[in-house]
Short mmCIF file of C-alpha atoms and ligand atoms in Angstrom, two decimals:
data_model
loop_
_atom_site.label_atom_id
_atom_site.label_comp_id
_atom_site.label_asym_id
_atom_site.label_seq_id
_atom_site.Cartn_x
_atom_site.Cartn_y
_atom_site.Cartn_z
CA MET C 19 -8.08 38.90 56.76
CA SER C 20 -11.13 36.64 56.44
CA SER C 21 -11.86 34.84 53.22
CA LEU C 22 -14.64 37.36 52.55
CA ASP C 23 -12.31 40.29 52.85
CA VAL C 24 -11.61 41.50 49.35
CA GLN C 25 -9.00 44.10 48.44
CA MET C 26 -10.28 46.65 45.97
CA PRO C 27 -8.86 49.92 44.70
CA HIS C 28 -10.45 53.02 46.18
CA ALA C 29 -12.60 54.45 43.44
CA LYS C 30 -11.23 58.00 43.69
CA SER C 31 -7.77 57.73 45.16
CA GLY C 32 -6.78 54.47 43.49
CA ASN C 33 -5.50 53.28 46.89
CA TRP C 34 -6.24 49.74 47.96
CA PHE C 35 -8.57 49.27 50.95
CA ARG C 36 -10.35 46.35 52.59
CA SER C 37 -14.05 45.90 51.90
CA GLY C 38 -14.92 46.46 55.56
CA GLU C 39 -13.04 49.75 55.83
CA THR C 40 -14.80 53.05 55.67
CA THR C 41 -14.21 55.13 52.61
CA GLY C 42 -16.27 58.11 53.48
CA ALA C 43 -18.77 57.18 50.76
CA SER C 44 -22.41 56.49 51.58
CA GLY C 45 -23.55 52.90 52.17
CA ASP C 46 -25.32 52.79 48.78
CA THR C 47 -22.41 54.15 46.85
CA ARG C 48 -20.14 51.71 48.64
CA SER C 49 -22.25 48.73 47.67
CA GLN C 50 -22.50 49.96 44.06
CA MET C 51 -18.76 50.34 43.96
CA ARG C 52 -18.35 46.93 45.45
CA ARG C 53 -20.69 45.35 42.85
CA PHE C 54 -18.81 47.12 40.07
CA LYS C 55 -15.44 46.01 41.38
CA LEU C 56 -16.57 42.42 41.85
CA SER C 57 -17.95 42.17 38.35
CA THR C 58 -14.70 43.58 36.95
CA MET C 59 -12.75 41.11 39.04
CA ASP C 60 -15.08 38.35 37.81
CA LYS C 61 -14.00 39.09 34.26
CA VAL C 62 -10.31 39.29 35.12
CA GLY C 63 -10.55 36.11 37.16
CA ASN C 64 -12.29 34.25 34.38
CA ARG C 65 -9.70 35.37 31.85
CA LEU C 66 -6.85 34.25 34.08
CA ASN C 67 -8.52 30.91 34.69
CA LYS C 68 -9.13 30.37 30.98
CA LEU C 69 -5.51 31.24 30.26
CA GLN C 70 -4.31 28.86 32.93
CA ALA C 71 -6.51 26.05 31.61
CA HIS C 72 -5.15 26.77 28.12
CA LEU C 73 -1.58 26.54 29.38
CA GLY C 74 -2.43 23.24 31.03
CA SER C 75 -0.95 24.22 34.39
CA GLU C 76 -1.78 21.94 37.28
CA SER C 77 -1.21 24.61 39.86
CA GLU C 78 -4.12 26.11 41.83
CA LEU C 79 -6.44 28.50 40.10
CA LEU C 80 -5.31 32.08 40.46
CA VAL C 81 -8.79 33.36 41.28
CA ALA C 82 -11.61 31.28 42.74
CA PRO C 83 -14.44 30.82 40.19
CA ASN C 84 -17.11 32.50 42.35
CA ASN C 85 -14.69 35.33 42.92
CA THR C 86 -15.51 35.40 46.61
CA SER C 87 -11.88 35.48 47.44
CA ALA C 88 -9.23 37.37 45.55
CA VAL C 89 -7.17 36.39 48.63
CA ALA C 90 -6.35 33.22 46.67
CA VAL C 91 -3.89 35.39 44.70
CA GLU C 92 -2.07 36.20 47.94
CA ALA C 93 -2.23 32.61 49.21
CA THR C 94 -0.71 31.05 46.12
CA PRO C 95 1.83 33.46 44.72
CA GLY C 96 2.89 32.38 41.26
CA SER C 97 3.12 33.44 37.68
CA ILE C 98 1.03 33.04 34.58
CA TRP C 99 4.30 31.76 33.12
CA ASN C 100 4.86 28.97 35.67
CA GLY C 101 4.34 26.42 32.92
CA VAL C 102 7.05 27.85 30.64
CA PRO C 103 9.83 25.29 30.40
CA GLN C 104 13.46 26.31 30.86
CA ALA C 105 15.20 26.44 27.45
CA PRO C 106 18.63 24.85 27.09
CA PRO C 107 21.66 27.15 26.72
CA ASP C 108 22.55 28.03 23.12
CA PRO C 109 25.14 25.57 21.77
CA ILE C 110 27.46 28.42 20.70
CA LEU C 111 26.55 31.62 22.57
CA GLY C 112 25.87 29.58 25.73
CA VAL C 113 29.55 28.57 25.70
CA SER C 114 30.53 32.24 26.08
CA GLU C 115 28.20 32.54 29.08
CA ALA C 116 29.80 29.51 30.74
CA PHE C 117 33.25 30.95 29.96
CA LYS C 118 32.39 34.27 31.63
CA ALA C 119 31.27 32.46 34.77
CA ASP C 120 34.57 30.50 35.05
CA LYS C 121 37.04 32.20 37.41
CA ASP C 122 40.08 30.12 36.41
CA GLY C 123 43.03 32.24 35.23
CA SER C 124 44.07 29.95 32.39
CA LYS C 125 40.64 29.70 30.77
CA MET C 126 40.27 30.02 26.97
CA ASN C 127 37.13 30.77 24.97
CA LEU C 128 37.33 28.93 21.66
CA GLY C 129 33.55 28.61 21.38
CA VAL C 130 32.22 31.62 19.53
CA GLY C 131 33.72 32.54 16.16
CA ALA C 132 35.01 35.94 17.14
CA TYR C 133 38.46 37.32 16.35
CA ARG C 134 40.93 37.94 19.18
CA THR C 135 44.26 39.75 19.13
CA GLU C 136 47.58 38.14 19.95
CA GLU C 137 46.82 39.28 23.53
CA GLY C 138 43.50 37.41 23.42
CA LYS C 139 41.47 40.64 23.35
CA PRO C 140 38.55 41.67 21.08
CA LEU C 141 39.69 43.91 18.23
CA VAL C 142 38.17 47.08 16.83
CA LEU C 143 39.76 47.57 13.41
CA ASN C 144 41.64 50.81 12.75
CA SER C 145 39.62 51.27 9.57
CA VAL C 146 36.44 51.09 11.68
CA ARG C 147 37.82 53.63 14.17
CA ALA C 148 38.74 55.94 11.28
CA ALA C 149 35.24 55.65 9.78
CA GLU C 150 33.67 56.38 13.16
CA ARG C 151 35.85 59.45 13.67
CA GLN C 152 34.73 60.73 10.28
CA MET C 153 31.14 60.10 11.25
CA VAL C 154 31.44 62.02 14.51
CA ALA C 155 32.88 64.99 12.60
CA ASP C 156 30.23 64.83 9.88
CA MET C 157 27.54 67.32 10.90
CA SER C 158 25.38 66.40 7.93
CA LEU C 159 24.56 63.04 9.55
CA ASN C 160 21.31 62.78 11.43
CA LYS C 161 19.41 60.09 13.31
CA GLU C 162 16.32 59.90 11.12
CA TYR C 163 14.83 56.49 10.31
CA LEU C 164 16.43 54.65 7.43
CA GLY C 165 14.10 53.33 4.74
CA ILE C 166 12.72 49.84 5.22
CA GLY C 167 15.45 48.35 3.02
CA GLY C 168 18.21 50.28 4.81
CA ASN C 169 20.98 52.55 3.59
CA PRO C 170 20.88 52.43 -0.25
CA ASN C 171 24.57 53.25 -0.73
CA PHE C 172 25.53 50.58 1.79
CA CYS C 173 23.40 48.10 -0.20
CA LYS C 174 25.05 49.06 -3.48
CA LEU C 175 28.55 48.77 -1.99
CA SER C 176 27.70 45.41 -0.40
CA ARG C 177 26.55 43.76 -3.60
CA GLU C 178 29.64 45.11 -5.34
CA LEU C 179 31.87 43.70 -2.62
CA ILE C 180 30.55 40.17 -3.06
CA LEU C 181 29.90 40.22 -6.82
CA GLY C 182 32.51 42.68 -8.08
CA ALA C 183 31.67 46.14 -9.41
CA ASP C 184 32.01 44.90 -12.99
CA CYS C 185 29.47 42.10 -12.55
CA ALA C 186 26.93 42.07 -15.40
CA ALA C 187 24.01 41.39 -13.04
CA VAL C 188 24.96 44.46 -10.98
CA ARG C 189 25.34 46.68 -14.03
CA GLU C 190 22.03 45.51 -15.47
CA GLY C 191 20.14 46.28 -12.25
CA ARG C 192 19.31 42.62 -11.65
CA VAL C 193 20.43 42.55 -8.03
CA SER C 194 18.05 43.59 -5.24
CA THR C 195 19.75 44.26 -1.93
CA VAL C 196 18.41 45.13 1.48
CA GLN C 197 20.35 45.93 4.63
CA SER C 198 19.88 43.24 7.28
CA LEU C 199 20.57 42.57 10.95
CA SER C 200 23.88 40.90 10.17
CA GLY C 201 24.06 37.49 8.50
CA THR C 202 21.39 35.97 10.73
CA GLY C 203 18.92 38.68 9.78
CA ALA C 204 19.67 38.25 6.08
CA LEU C 205 18.96 34.53 6.38
CA ARG C 206 15.75 35.20 8.29
CA ILE C 207 14.39 37.64 5.69
CA ALA C 208 15.36 35.22 2.91
CA ALA C 209 13.62 32.37 4.74
CA GLU C 210 10.38 34.28 5.14
CA PHE C 211 10.46 35.50 1.55
CA LEU C 212 10.98 31.92 0.35
CA GLY C 213 8.28 30.62 2.69
CA THR C 214 5.89 33.11 1.07
CA PHE C 215 6.87 33.14 -2.61
CA TYR C 216 8.56 29.77 -3.06
CA LYS C 217 6.14 27.60 -1.17
CA GLY C 218 6.71 23.90 -0.92
CA ALA C 219 10.44 23.87 -1.60
CA ALA C 220 12.74 22.60 1.15
CA VAL C 221 16.17 24.04 1.87
CA TYR C 222 19.03 21.53 1.84
CA LEU C 223 21.70 22.28 4.43
CA PRO C 224 25.18 20.77 4.47
CA ASN C 225 25.75 18.18 7.18
CA PRO C 226 27.05 19.54 9.48
CA THR C 227 26.29 23.25 9.29
CA TRP C 228 26.03 26.31 11.53
CA GLY C 229 23.37 25.21 14.05
CA ASN C 230 21.17 28.28 13.68
CA HIS C 231 20.40 27.46 10.02
CA LYS C 232 18.16 24.65 11.23
CA LYS C 233 16.05 27.07 13.26
CA ILE C 234 15.97 30.09 10.98
CA PHE C 235 14.41 28.40 7.95
CA PRO C 236 11.49 26.66 9.68
CA ASN C 237 10.74 29.98 11.43
CA GLY C 238 10.39 31.51 7.98
CA GLY C 239 8.17 28.65 6.81
CA VAL C 240 10.78 26.61 4.91
CA ALA C 241 11.31 22.91 5.64
CA VAL C 242 14.87 21.78 6.24
CA LYS C 243 16.67 18.77 4.75
CA SER C 244 20.36 17.97 4.54
CA TYR C 245 23.00 16.90 2.06
CA ARG C 246 26.21 15.05 2.81
CA TYR C 247 29.18 17.36 3.19
CA TYR C 248 31.84 16.22 5.65
CA ASN C 249 33.49 12.83 5.83
CA PRO C 250 34.80 12.22 9.37
CA ALA C 251 37.02 9.38 8.14
CA THR C 252 39.03 11.63 5.80
CA ARG C 253 38.31 14.82 7.71
CA GLY C 254 37.61 16.25 4.29
CA LEU C 255 34.77 16.87 1.86
CA ASP C 256 32.44 14.00 1.01
CA PHE C 257 32.29 15.24 -2.55
CA GLN C 258 30.64 12.17 -3.99
CA GLY C 259 27.99 12.13 -1.26
CA LEU C 260 27.39 15.85 -1.81
CA CYS C 261 26.86 15.40 -5.57
CA GLU C 262 24.62 12.36 -5.09
CA ASP C 263 22.41 14.18 -2.59
CA LEU C 264 22.10 17.29 -4.74
CA CYS C 265 21.20 15.10 -7.72
CA ALA C 266 18.54 13.36 -5.67
CA ALA C 267 16.96 16.61 -4.43
CA PRO C 268 13.68 17.52 -6.17
CA ALA C 269 14.05 20.13 -8.93
CA GLY C 270 13.59 23.61 -7.53
CA SER C 271 14.96 22.77 -4.07
CA ILE C 272 16.93 25.46 -2.28
CA ILE C 273 20.58 24.54 -1.68
CA LEU C 274 22.40 26.41 1.07
CA LEU C 275 26.10 26.74 0.32
CA HIS C 276 28.73 28.31 2.60
CA ALA C 277 30.47 30.77 0.29
CA CYS C 278 33.86 30.09 1.91
CA ALA C 279 35.38 28.96 5.22
CA HIS C 280 32.67 26.40 5.95
CA ASN C 281 31.39 26.49 9.54
CA PRO C 282 32.03 24.28 11.51
CA THR C 283 34.29 22.02 9.40
CA GLY C 284 36.74 24.46 7.82
CA VAL C 285 36.47 22.30 4.69
CA ASP C 286 35.73 24.06 1.39
CA PRO C 287 35.31 22.59 -2.11
CA THR C 288 38.21 23.25 -4.47
CA HIS C 289 37.71 25.51 -7.50
CA GLU C 290 37.17 22.41 -9.69
CA GLN C 291 34.68 20.95 -7.23
CA TRP C 292 32.74 24.22 -7.18
CA ALA C 293 32.54 24.01 -10.98
CA GLU C 294 31.08 20.51 -10.64
CA ILE C 295 28.59 21.62 -8.00
CA LEU C 296 27.53 24.44 -10.33
CA LYS C 297 26.88 21.90 -13.10
CA VAL C 298 24.64 19.82 -10.81
CA VAL C 299 22.77 22.88 -9.51
CA LYS C 300 22.16 24.03 -13.08
CA ALA C 301 21.15 20.63 -14.43
CA LYS C 302 18.80 19.94 -11.53
CA GLN C 303 17.41 23.51 -11.53
CA LEU C 304 18.22 24.00 -7.87
CA LEU C 305 18.12 27.44 -6.24
CA PRO C 306 21.49 28.30 -4.66
CA LEU C 307 21.52 30.35 -1.48
CA PHE C 308 24.99 31.45 -0.42
CA ASP C 309 25.74 32.19 3.20
CA SER C 310 28.75 34.49 3.11
CA ALA C 311 29.74 35.15 6.71
CA TYR C 312 33.53 34.95 6.26
CA GLN C 313 34.52 36.83 3.11
CA GLY C 314 38.23 37.54 3.54
CA PHE C 315 38.73 35.10 6.38
CA ALA C 316 39.44 32.05 4.21
CA SER C 317 42.32 33.30 2.06
CA GLY C 318 42.85 36.81 3.38
CA ASP C 319 41.73 38.06 -0.06
CA LEU C 320 38.21 39.44 -0.42
CA ASP C 321 37.89 38.72 -4.15
CA ARG C 322 39.25 35.23 -3.88
CA ASP C 323 36.80 34.34 -1.12
CA ALA C 324 33.93 35.53 -3.35
CA GLN C 325 34.93 33.30 -6.25
CA ALA C 326 32.32 30.58 -5.72
CA VAL C 327 29.47 33.09 -5.53
CA ARG C 328 30.74 34.92 -8.62
CA MET C 329 31.10 31.66 -10.52
CA PHE C 330 27.40 30.89 -9.98
CA VAL C 331 26.19 34.42 -10.73
CA ASN C 332 28.33 34.77 -13.85
CA ALA C 333 26.93 31.45 -15.10
CA GLY C 334 23.58 33.25 -15.31
CA LEU C 335 21.87 31.57 -12.36
CA GLU C 336 19.38 33.24 -10.06
CA VAL C 337 21.11 33.27 -6.69
CA ILE C 338 20.39 34.46 -3.14
CA ILE C 339 23.27 35.88 -1.07
CA CYS C 340 23.40 36.54 2.68
CA GLN C 341 26.35 38.69 3.77
CA SER C 342 27.68 39.48 7.21
CA TYR C 343 30.18 42.15 8.29
CA ALA C 344 30.45 40.65 11.77
CA LYS C 345 33.74 38.87 11.12
CA ASN C 346 35.50 40.67 8.29
CA MET C 347 34.95 44.14 9.76
CA GLY C 348 34.77 42.94 13.35
CA LEU C 349 31.30 44.53 13.60
CA TYR C 350 29.76 41.66 15.57
CA GLY C 351 27.57 43.73 17.85
CA GLU C 352 26.61 46.28 15.21
CA ARG C 353 24.45 43.63 13.53
CA ILE C 354 25.18 44.69 10.00
CA GLY C 355 24.75 42.58 6.89
CA ALA C 356 22.96 42.42 3.57
CA LEU C 357 20.61 40.20 1.62
CA SER C 358 20.74 40.17 -2.17
CA PHE C 359 18.58 38.43 -4.73
CA VAL C 360 20.28 38.11 -8.12
CA VAL C 361 17.45 37.64 -10.60
CA ALA C 362 16.95 37.28 -14.33
CA ASP C 363 15.65 40.75 -15.11
CA ALA C 364 15.56 44.25 -13.67
CA GLY C 365 11.76 44.38 -13.53
CA VAL C 366 11.65 41.27 -11.36
CA ALA C 367 14.41 42.73 -9.16
CA LYS C 368 12.15 45.71 -8.36
CA LYS C 369 9.22 43.49 -7.40
CA VAL C 370 11.44 41.26 -5.25
CA TYR C 371 12.77 44.36 -3.48
CA SER C 372 9.23 45.54 -2.73
CA GLN C 373 8.39 42.17 -1.17
CA MET C 374 11.57 42.04 0.92
CA GLN C 375 10.36 45.32 2.38
CA GLN C 376 7.04 43.67 3.16
CA VAL C 377 8.87 41.02 5.15
CA ILE C 378 10.96 43.57 7.05
CA ARG C 379 8.34 46.19 7.91
CA PRO C 380 6.30 44.17 10.44
CA MET C 381 9.43 42.43 11.79
CA TYR C 382 11.54 45.43 12.85
CA SER C 383 10.31 48.26 10.63
CA ASN C 384 13.69 49.43 9.42
CA PRO C 385 17.31 48.66 10.30
CA PRO C 386 19.75 50.56 12.54
CA MET C 387 22.00 53.06 10.79
CA HIS C 388 25.33 53.06 12.63
CA GLY C 389 26.86 49.84 11.33
CA ALA C 390 25.75 50.58 7.78
CA ALA C 391 27.35 54.02 7.95
CA ILE C 392 30.65 52.49 9.09
CA VAL C 393 30.66 49.95 6.26
CA GLU C 394 29.66 52.65 3.78
CA ARG C 395 32.62 54.80 4.84
CA ILE C 396 35.06 51.92 4.59
CA LEU C 397 33.91 50.62 1.23
CA SER C 398 33.54 54.02 -0.44
CA ASN C 399 36.70 55.73 0.80
CA LYS C 400 39.85 54.52 -0.92
CA GLU C 401 42.12 55.12 2.03
CA ASN C 402 39.81 53.37 4.50
CA TYR C 403 39.24 50.52 2.06
CA GLU C 404 42.93 49.86 1.51
CA ALA C 405 43.55 49.97 5.27
CA TRP C 406 40.68 47.53 5.84
CA LYS C 407 41.92 45.07 3.21
CA LEU C 408 45.27 44.93 5.01
CA GLU C 409 43.54 44.38 8.34
CA VAL C 410 41.46 41.51 6.95
CA LYS C 411 44.63 39.93 5.62
CA GLY C 412 46.29 40.46 8.99
CA MET C 413 43.48 38.67 10.82
CA ALA C 414 43.47 35.75 8.35
CA ASP C 415 47.25 35.45 8.57
CA ARG C 416 47.26 35.40 12.37
CA ILE C 417 44.69 32.60 12.34
CA ILE C 418 46.81 30.62 9.88
CA SER C 419 49.88 31.11 12.07
CA MET C 420 47.89 29.75 15.04
CA ARG C 421 47.18 26.62 13.00
CA THR C 422 50.92 26.08 12.61
CA ALA C 423 51.57 26.80 16.28
CA LEU C 424 48.96 24.34 17.52
CA HIS C 425 49.95 21.67 15.04
CA SER C 426 53.63 21.80 15.95
CA ALA C 427 52.85 21.84 19.68
CA LEU C 428 50.82 18.63 19.27
CA GLN C 429 53.62 17.06 17.25
CA LYS C 430 56.12 17.90 19.98
CA LEU C 431 53.88 16.19 22.52
CA GLY C 432 53.49 13.17 20.23
CA THR C 433 49.72 13.35 20.65
CA PRO C 434 48.20 10.17 19.18
CA GLY C 435 46.49 10.63 15.81
CA ASN C 436 47.03 12.68 12.68
CA TRP C 437 46.55 16.41 13.21
CA ASP C 438 47.26 17.64 9.69
CA HIS C 439 43.65 18.76 9.34
CA ILE C 440 44.50 21.63 11.68
CA LEU C 441 46.78 22.94 8.93
CA ASN C 442 44.49 22.05 6.03
CA GLN C 443 41.18 23.39 7.25
CA ILE C 444 40.20 26.88 6.16
CA GLY C 445 38.92 29.96 7.93
CA MET C 446 38.13 30.62 11.53
CA PHE C 447 37.51 27.09 12.77
CA THR C 448 39.19 23.76 13.24
CA PHE C 449 36.91 20.77 13.48
CA THR C 450 39.22 18.92 15.81
CA GLY C 451 37.60 15.48 15.74
CA LEU C 452 37.48 15.42 19.57
CA ASN C 453 34.43 13.50 20.76
CA SER C 454 31.88 14.74 23.27
CA ALA C 455 33.61 13.16 26.30
CA GLN C 456 36.93 14.69 25.25
CA VAL C 457 35.31 18.09 24.78
CA THR C 458 33.82 17.84 28.26
CA ASN C 459 37.28 17.07 29.63
CA MET C 460 38.73 20.07 27.77
CA THR C 461 36.23 22.32 29.50
CA LYS C 462 35.84 20.77 32.93
CA LYS C 463 39.49 19.98 33.56
CA HIS C 464 41.39 22.47 31.40
CA HIS C 465 38.93 25.39 31.22
CA VAL C 466 39.08 25.36 27.42
CA TYR C 467 35.62 26.35 26.20
CA MET C 468 34.54 25.01 22.81
CA THR C 469 31.39 23.73 21.15
CA GLN C 470 30.34 20.17 21.95
CA ASP C 471 30.81 19.05 18.32
CA GLY C 472 34.58 19.47 18.72
CA ARG C 473 34.90 22.80 16.91
CA ILE C 474 37.46 25.34 18.10
CA SER C 475 37.76 28.92 16.97
CA MET C 476 41.36 29.34 15.86
CA ALA C 477 40.83 33.09 16.15
CA GLY C 478 40.74 32.64 19.92
CA VAL C 479 44.17 30.93 20.07
CA THR C 480 47.27 32.98 20.88
CA ALA C 481 50.97 32.09 20.64
CA ALA C 482 51.18 32.28 24.43
CA LYS C 483 48.34 29.76 24.86
CA ALA C 484 48.97 27.34 21.94
CA GLN C 485 51.09 25.11 24.17
CA TYR C 486 48.46 25.05 26.91
CA LEU C 487 45.78 24.17 24.36
CA ALA C 488 47.91 21.38 22.87
CA ALA C 489 48.50 19.90 26.34
CA ALA C 490 44.75 19.95 27.03
CA ILE C 491 44.05 18.19 23.71
CA ASP C 492 46.83 15.69 24.41
CA ASP C 493 45.40 14.86 27.84
CA SER C 494 41.85 14.54 26.47
CA VAL C 495 42.89 12.26 23.62
CA ARG C 496 45.02 10.02 25.83
CA ASN C 497 42.68 9.77 28.81
CA CYS C 498 39.08 10.07 27.58
N1 PGU N 521 26.33 32.13 8.91
C1 PGU N 521 27.36 31.42 9.38
C2 PGU N 521 27.89 30.29 8.59
C3 PGU N 521 27.93 31.76 10.62
O1 PGU N 521 28.95 31.06 11.08
C4 PGU N 521 27.40 32.84 11.36
C5 PGU N 521 27.96 33.21 12.70
C6 PGU N 521 26.34 33.55 10.80
C7 PGU N 521 25.83 33.16 9.57
C8 PGU N 521 25.67 34.72 11.45
O2 PGU N 521 26.48 35.65 11.97
P1 PGU N 521 25.97 37.13 12.28
O3 PGU N 521 26.65 37.50 13.52
O4 PGU N 521 24.50 37.09 12.39
O5 PGU N 521 26.40 37.91 11.08
N2 PGU N 521 28.46 32.22 13.47
C9 PGU N 521 29.36 32.43 14.57
C10 PGU N 521 28.89 33.48 15.55
C11 PGU N 521 28.13 33.04 16.74
C12 PGU N 521 26.73 32.61 16.40
O6 PGU N 521 26.48 31.40 16.47
O7 PGU N 521 25.91 33.48 16.04
C13 PGU N 521 29.75 31.11 15.18
O8 PGU N 521 30.52 31.12 16.15
O9 PGU N 521 29.38 30.06 14.64
#
C-alpha cells in the first residue's frame, strides 16, 4: 500500500476499501465521498494528536497532521493509554494475588483480614445460609431498585446494633443512616460529605492505620494528618502521645478512631483510656468518626465491642459511624455496611440524610440489595440473631486460641525476643514486629504471605499450621 493509499469505510456497506478500488459509484460521487471522509478523518486525527500532546507522550503521532496517511496508524500500533504508568500492587489485596500465584503446598495467606476455618477455608456462616434460604423461599421479594439510601429496615437495625436499641439518640430520631458499599463505602460517603459541608477541617488518623484511610479521605476532599497511636518499644498504646496530639489538633478537626480491634496493631485503649480520650475530644471540640469494621471480633461480644462508640454518643457528642458486615457476618464480597451521623436534633438528621443521598446518587445511584436483605433477616429474626451471635463468638474464640498456639510454639523454639504481644493484642491481627527484610524472608523462603508492615491475620492461622508459622518466624528472626 503506498503512502497515499487511504483506507476508508464504504459509504453504503460500511466495509473498508482502498481509495483506488472501484466502488461502483460515479467518479464525482467517489471524490465527494473521499473529501467527506478525509475531512472527518482530519477531525479525528486532530483530536487524537491533541490528546496525545496533552498526555505528553513522546511516541509518534497517531495520525499525520496533513492526514495524507492514515497508514501511520498501521505503521505504529499503540494505544492512547501508552503513557499510563503501571500502578503498584495494593499493599493488602495485592498480597492475596501473590499468594494465589504461589504453587507451593505449604503456603499460608495471612495478608488479608478474612476469617478462615480450622481447615483454612473461607466460611459462610450458618446464620447467613439460613437467611438466604428464607430469602429464596420468600416470593414477596423482588429485584426493584432500592432507594438511594438503601434498605430502610437494614439501616434501622444497623444503627441499633452499634448504638443499642435503647439509645436516646436513636429513639429521638437523631441518627441518620444510609446503606453503604461495606465499610470502605461508608468511609467514602462520609469523606465526600465532610469535604462538602465541613470544609477546611483535616481528618487525624492514628499512626499506623488501615492503609486505605489515607486514600479515601483525600478522594472525598478531606486533608489527612496523623496522631500518635502505637509505641513500637512497648508494642502498646502511646497514650500520652495520642492525648498530646489530639490536644494540639485545631478545634473542629475530625478524629478517626477504630471502634475496636485496631487495624493493624491489635492495640485498643482500655475503658479508662477511652474515657480520657472522650474528655479531650469534648474539650477540644473535635469531631469523632468511628470506623467499626470488627464489631464482635475483639471480645466475641457485640455489645462490648460497641462500648467506645456508645460512650461517645451517650455523652451527647455528634458522632459519625462507619460500619462493616464484612468480618462479623463474613459478608466480605457482598459489600454491605452502613454510615450513620448522630446529630444534635432530628431536624438536622433529616437534612443530613438528604445530603448523603446527594453524595450517593451520582456515585453509584443506589446500593445492591442482597447483602442488606441477609443482614436484615439476621438482625430482625430472633432465631437467626441468636445463632449469629454464637457464630461471632466462635470466630473470635478460634482466633484467640490461635494466639495461644502460635505463642507457645515460639516459646518451644526459644525464638529470641518477647512474644507476649501475640497474646495481648486484640482482634484479627497481630502486629508481629518483624521488619521488612524478615517479612520478605517469610514470604520468599517460607511462603507465608503477610503485609510488609509485619501484620499477620490470626484468622488465617490454623492449629495444623501454627508450628510451621512459628518455625518461619524463628528462622526470620534469627537469620535476617
Ligand atoms: N476499616 C478497617 C479498619 C478495615 O480494616 C477494613 C478492612 C475496612 C474498614 C473496610 O472493609 P470493607 O471490606 O470495605 O468493609 N480491612 C481488611 C480487608 C482488606 C482490605 O484492605 O480492604 C484488611 O485486611 O485490612
